[in-house]
PDB file of C-alpha atoms in Angstrom:
ATOM      1  CA  MET I   1       0.485 -44.712 -56.802  1.00 47.00           C
ATOM      2  CA  PRO I   2      -1.753 -41.735 -57.411  1.00 51.00           C
ATOM      3  CA  SER I   3      -4.272 -43.300 -55.074  1.00 51.00           C
ATOM      4  CA  GLY I   4      -1.600 -43.471 -52.302  1.00 51.00           C
ATOM      5  CA  SER I   5      -0.817 -39.770 -52.474  1.00 54.00           C
ATOM      6  CA  ALA I   6      -4.460 -38.655 -52.066  1.00 56.00           C
ATOM      7  CA  PRO I   7      -4.923 -40.099 -48.547  1.00 61.00           C
ATOM      8  CA  SER I   8      -1.711 -38.503 -47.293  1.00 82.00           C
ATOM      9  CA  ARG I   9      -2.918 -35.065 -48.440  1.00 83.00           C
ATOM     10  CA  THR I  10      -6.185 -35.645 -46.594  1.00 90.00           C
ATOM     11  CA  ALA I  11      -4.295 -36.785 -43.501  1.00 85.00           C
ATOM     12  CA  ARG I  12      -2.071 -33.712 -43.687  1.00 87.00           C
ATOM     13  CA  HIS I  13      -5.105 -31.483 -44.131  1.00 88.00           C
ATOM     14  CA  TRP I  14      -6.841 -33.153 -41.163  1.00 90.00           C
ATOM     15  CA  SER I  15      -3.674 -32.877 -39.064  1.00 90.00           C
ATOM     16  CA  SER I  16      -3.334 -29.206 -39.979  1.00 91.00           C
ATOM     17  CA  GLU I  17      -6.973 -28.538 -39.017  1.00 92.00           C
ATOM     18  CA  GLN I  18      -6.506 -30.348 -35.695  1.00 92.00           C
ATOM     19  CA  SER I  19      -3.346 -28.394 -35.007  1.00 93.00           C
ATOM     20  CA  GLN I  20      -5.106 -25.129 -35.845  1.00 93.00           C
ATOM     21  CA  THR I  21      -8.096 -26.066 -33.626  1.00 94.00           C
ATOM     22  CA  PHE I  22      -5.768 -26.936 -30.743  1.00 93.00           C
ATOM     23  CA  THR I  23      -3.808 -23.700 -31.218  1.00 94.00           C
ATOM     24  CA  MET I  24      -7.005 -21.615 -31.236  1.00 95.00           C
ATOM     25  CA  ALA I  25      -8.267 -23.387 -28.092  1.00 95.00           C
ATOM     26  CA  GLN I  26      -4.959 -22.679 -26.339  1.00 95.00           C
ATOM     27  CA  PHE I  27      -5.087 -19.075 -27.536  1.00 94.00           C
ATOM     28  CA  ASP I  28      -8.650 -18.696 -26.179  1.00 95.00           C
ATOM     29  CA  ARG I  29      -7.629 -20.311 -22.898  1.00 95.00           C
ATOM     30  CA  ALA I  30      -4.638 -17.961 -22.585  1.00 96.00           C
ATOM     31  CA  GLY I  31      -6.895 -14.997 -23.378  1.00 95.00           C
ATOM     32  CA  ASN I  32      -9.310 -16.049 -20.636  1.00 96.00           C
ATOM     33  CA  LEU I  33      -6.444 -16.419 -18.167  1.00 97.00           C
ATOM     34  CA  ILE I  34      -5.196 -12.942 -19.063  1.00 97.00           C
ATOM     35  CA  ASP I  35      -8.710 -11.485 -18.698  1.00 97.00           C
ATOM     36  CA  ASN I  36      -9.082 -13.138 -15.287  1.00 97.00           C
ATOM     37  CA  ALA I  37      -5.649 -11.901 -14.229  1.00 98.00           C
ATOM     38  CA  ASP I  38      -6.588  -8.369 -15.322  1.00 98.00           C
ATOM     39  CA  LEU I  39      -9.776  -8.580 -13.229  1.00 98.00           C
ATOM     40  CA  GLU I  40      -7.810  -9.786 -10.199  1.00 98.00           C
ATOM     41  CA  ILE I  41      -5.257  -6.999 -10.643  1.00 98.00           C
ATOM     42  CA  ALA I  42      -8.075  -4.434 -10.842  1.00 98.00           C
ATOM     43  CA  ARG I  43      -9.636  -5.934  -7.691  1.00 98.00           C
ATOM     44  CA  TYR I  44      -6.246  -5.802  -5.950  1.00 98.00           C
ATOM     45  CA  HIS I  45      -5.828  -2.128  -6.916  1.00 98.00           C
ATOM     46  CA  ASP I  46      -9.326  -1.405  -5.583  1.00 98.00           C
ATOM     47  CA  ILE I  47      -8.446  -3.083  -2.265  1.00 98.00           C
ATOM     48  CA  LEU I  48      -5.225  -1.043  -2.045  1.00 98.00           C
ATOM     49  CA  ARG I  49      -7.202   2.151  -2.716  1.00 98.00           C
ATOM     50  CA  GLN I  50      -9.676   1.242   0.050  1.00 98.00           C
ATOM     51  CA  LEU I  51      -6.798   0.529   2.449  1.00 98.00           C
ATOM     52  CA  ASP I  52      -5.307   3.940   1.657  1.00 98.00           C
ATOM     53  CA  GLU I  53      -8.687   5.564   2.391  1.00 98.00           C
ATOM     54  CA  LEU I  54      -8.935   3.683   5.699  1.00 98.00           C
ATOM     55  CA  ASP I  55      -5.408   4.722   6.610  1.00 97.00           C
ATOM     56  CA  LEU I  56      -6.336   8.343   5.920  1.00 97.00           C
ATOM     57  CA  ASP I  57      -9.506   7.967   8.030  1.00 97.00           C
ATOM     58  CA  PHE I  58      -7.459   6.525  10.910  1.00 96.00           C
ATOM     59  CA  ASP I  59      -5.044   9.462  10.651  1.00 96.00           C
ATOM     60  CA  ARG I  60      -8.005  11.865  10.849  1.00 95.00           C
ATOM     61  CA  ILE I  61      -9.401  10.022  13.879  1.00 96.00           C
ATOM     62  CA  ARG I  62      -5.983  10.103  15.551  1.00 95.00           C
ATOM     63  CA  HIS I  63      -5.790  13.847  14.906  1.00 96.00           C
ATOM     64  CA  ILE I  64      -9.281  14.378  16.367  1.00 96.00           C
ATOM     65  CA  LYS I  65      -8.247  12.367  19.433  1.00 95.00           C
ATOM     66  CA  GLU I  66      -5.201  14.621  19.861  1.00 96.00           C
ATOM     67  CA  ILE I  67      -7.450  17.692  19.630  1.00 96.00           C
ATOM     68  CA  VAL I  68      -9.822  16.253  22.258  1.00 97.00           C
ATOM     69  CA  VAL I  69      -6.915  15.450  24.584  1.00 96.00           C
ATOM     70  CA  GLY I  70      -5.685  19.019  24.137  1.00 96.00           C
ATOM     71  CA  TYR I  71      -9.120  20.456  24.939  1.00 97.00           C
ATOM     72  CA  ARG I  72      -9.431  18.258  28.019  1.00 97.00           C
ATOM     73  CA  SER I  73      -6.063  19.370  29.348  1.00 97.00           C
ATOM     74  CA  ARG I  74      -7.018  23.005  28.709  1.00 97.00           C
ATOM     75  CA  VAL I  75     -10.278  22.519  30.629  1.00 97.00           C
ATOM     76  CA  VAL I  76      -8.420  20.922  33.539  1.00 97.00           C
ATOM     77  CA  GLU I  77      -5.927  23.789  33.542  1.00 97.00           C
ATOM     78  CA  MET I  78      -8.740  26.358  33.439  1.00 96.00           C
ATOM     79  CA  GLU I  79     -10.430  24.622  36.389  1.00 96.00           C
ATOM     80  CA  ARG I  80      -7.161  24.779  38.332  1.00 96.00           C
ATOM     81  CA  GLU I  81      -6.779  28.462  37.493  1.00 95.00           C
ATOM     82  CA  LEU I  82     -10.315  29.127  38.706  1.00 94.00           C
ATOM     83  CA  GLU I  83      -9.574  27.321  41.949  1.00 94.00           C
ATOM     84  CA  ARG I  84      -6.333  29.260  42.425  1.00 93.00           C
ATOM     85  CA  SER I  85      -8.035  32.579  41.774  1.00 91.00           C
ATOM     86  CA  GLY I  86     -10.738  31.810  44.342  1.00 83.00           C
ATOM     87  CA  GLY I  87     -13.472  30.916  41.906  1.00 62.00           C
ATOM     88  CA  GLY I  88     -15.999  30.941  44.722  1.00 56.00           C
ATOM     89  CA  SER I  89     -17.738  28.280  46.762  1.00 52.00           C
ATOM     90  CA  SER I  90     -20.459  27.784  44.152  1.00 52.00           C
ATOM     91  CA  SER I  91     -17.925  26.719  41.533  1.00 48.00           C
ATOM     92  CA  ARG I  92     -16.250  24.374  44.008  1.00 49.00           C
ATOM     93  CA  HIS I  93     -19.609  22.849  44.875  1.00 50.00           C
ATOM     94  CA  ARG I  94     -20.421  22.377  41.191  1.00 52.00           C
ATOM     95  CA  ASP I  95     -17.032  20.786  40.466  1.00 50.00           C
ATOM     96  CA  GLY I  96     -17.641  18.145  43.111  1.00 52.00           C
ATOM     97  CA  HIS I  97     -20.500  16.698  41.066  1.00 48.00           C
ATOM     98  CA  ARG I  98     -18.916  16.592  37.608  1.00 50.00           C
ATOM     99  CA  SER I  99     -16.222  13.997  37.085  1.00 48.00           C
ATOM    100  CA  SER I 100     -13.512  12.186  38.958  1.00 47.00           C
ATOM    101  CA  SER I 101     -10.904  14.728  37.866  1.00 46.00           C
ATOM    102  CA  SER I 102     -13.169  17.544  39.013  1.00 46.00           C
ATOM    103  CA  ARG I 103     -13.733  15.821  42.354  1.00 45.00           C
ATOM    104  CA  HIS I 104      -9.988  15.613  42.729  1.00 45.00           C
ATOM    105  CA  GLY I 105      -9.803  19.338  42.100  1.00 46.00           C
ATOM    106  CA  HIS I 106     -12.620  19.833  44.588  1.00 45.00           C
ATOM    107  CA  SER I 107     -10.743  18.108  47.385  1.00 44.00           C
ATOM    108  CA  HIS I 108      -7.668  20.090  46.400  1.00 45.00           C
ATOM    109  CA  SER I 109      -9.565  23.339  46.940  1.00 44.00           C
ATOM    110  CA  HIS I 110     -10.542  22.180  50.440  1.00 44.00           C
ATOM    111  CA  ARG I 111      -6.879  21.809  51.329  1.00 45.00           C
ATOM    112  CA  HIS I 112      -6.317  25.398  50.330  1.00 46.00           C
ATOM    113  CA  GLY I 113      -9.186  26.433  52.571  1.00 46.00           C
ATOM    114  CA  HIS I 114      -7.668  24.604  55.533  1.00 45.00           C
ATOM    115  CA  GLU I 115      -4.230  26.056  54.932  1.00 45.00           C
ATOM    116  CA  SER I 116      -5.555  29.588  54.790  1.00 44.00           C
ATOM    117  CA  SER I 117      -7.555  29.090  58.000  1.00 44.00           C
ATOM    118  CA  ARG I 118      -4.403  27.779  59.730  1.00 45.00           C
ATOM    119  CA  ARG I 119      -2.485  30.841  58.644  1.00 44.00           C
ATOM    120  CA  ARG I 120      -5.086  33.130  60.177  1.00 45.00           C
ATOM    121  CA  HIS I 121      -4.751  31.577  63.649  1.00 41.00           C
TER     122      HIS I 121
END
């Protein structure tokens, strides 16, 4: 019977080695999955950071647009004030060649001229 017990020890040893090899392979595989997940999480965080930067850039652009709209309305108002104060024929002539809003103001100044000439008669 001593010969029967020797093969079972070898089989147990082989089985233990196989189990240990399998466990180490699974451990390595799990480690690789975790490493890949960590890389994907880092990539995701980088994308979120870039989106935050873009959002901030869009807010800045929106603010600049608001400033430009404000300046444009101030220019239009200043042109109207000049027309009301009798800015002179040279300014009216110049306004007629600038933009559509200026041309509108130009025709508006002509109406004032006609009204004042009617009042004189």
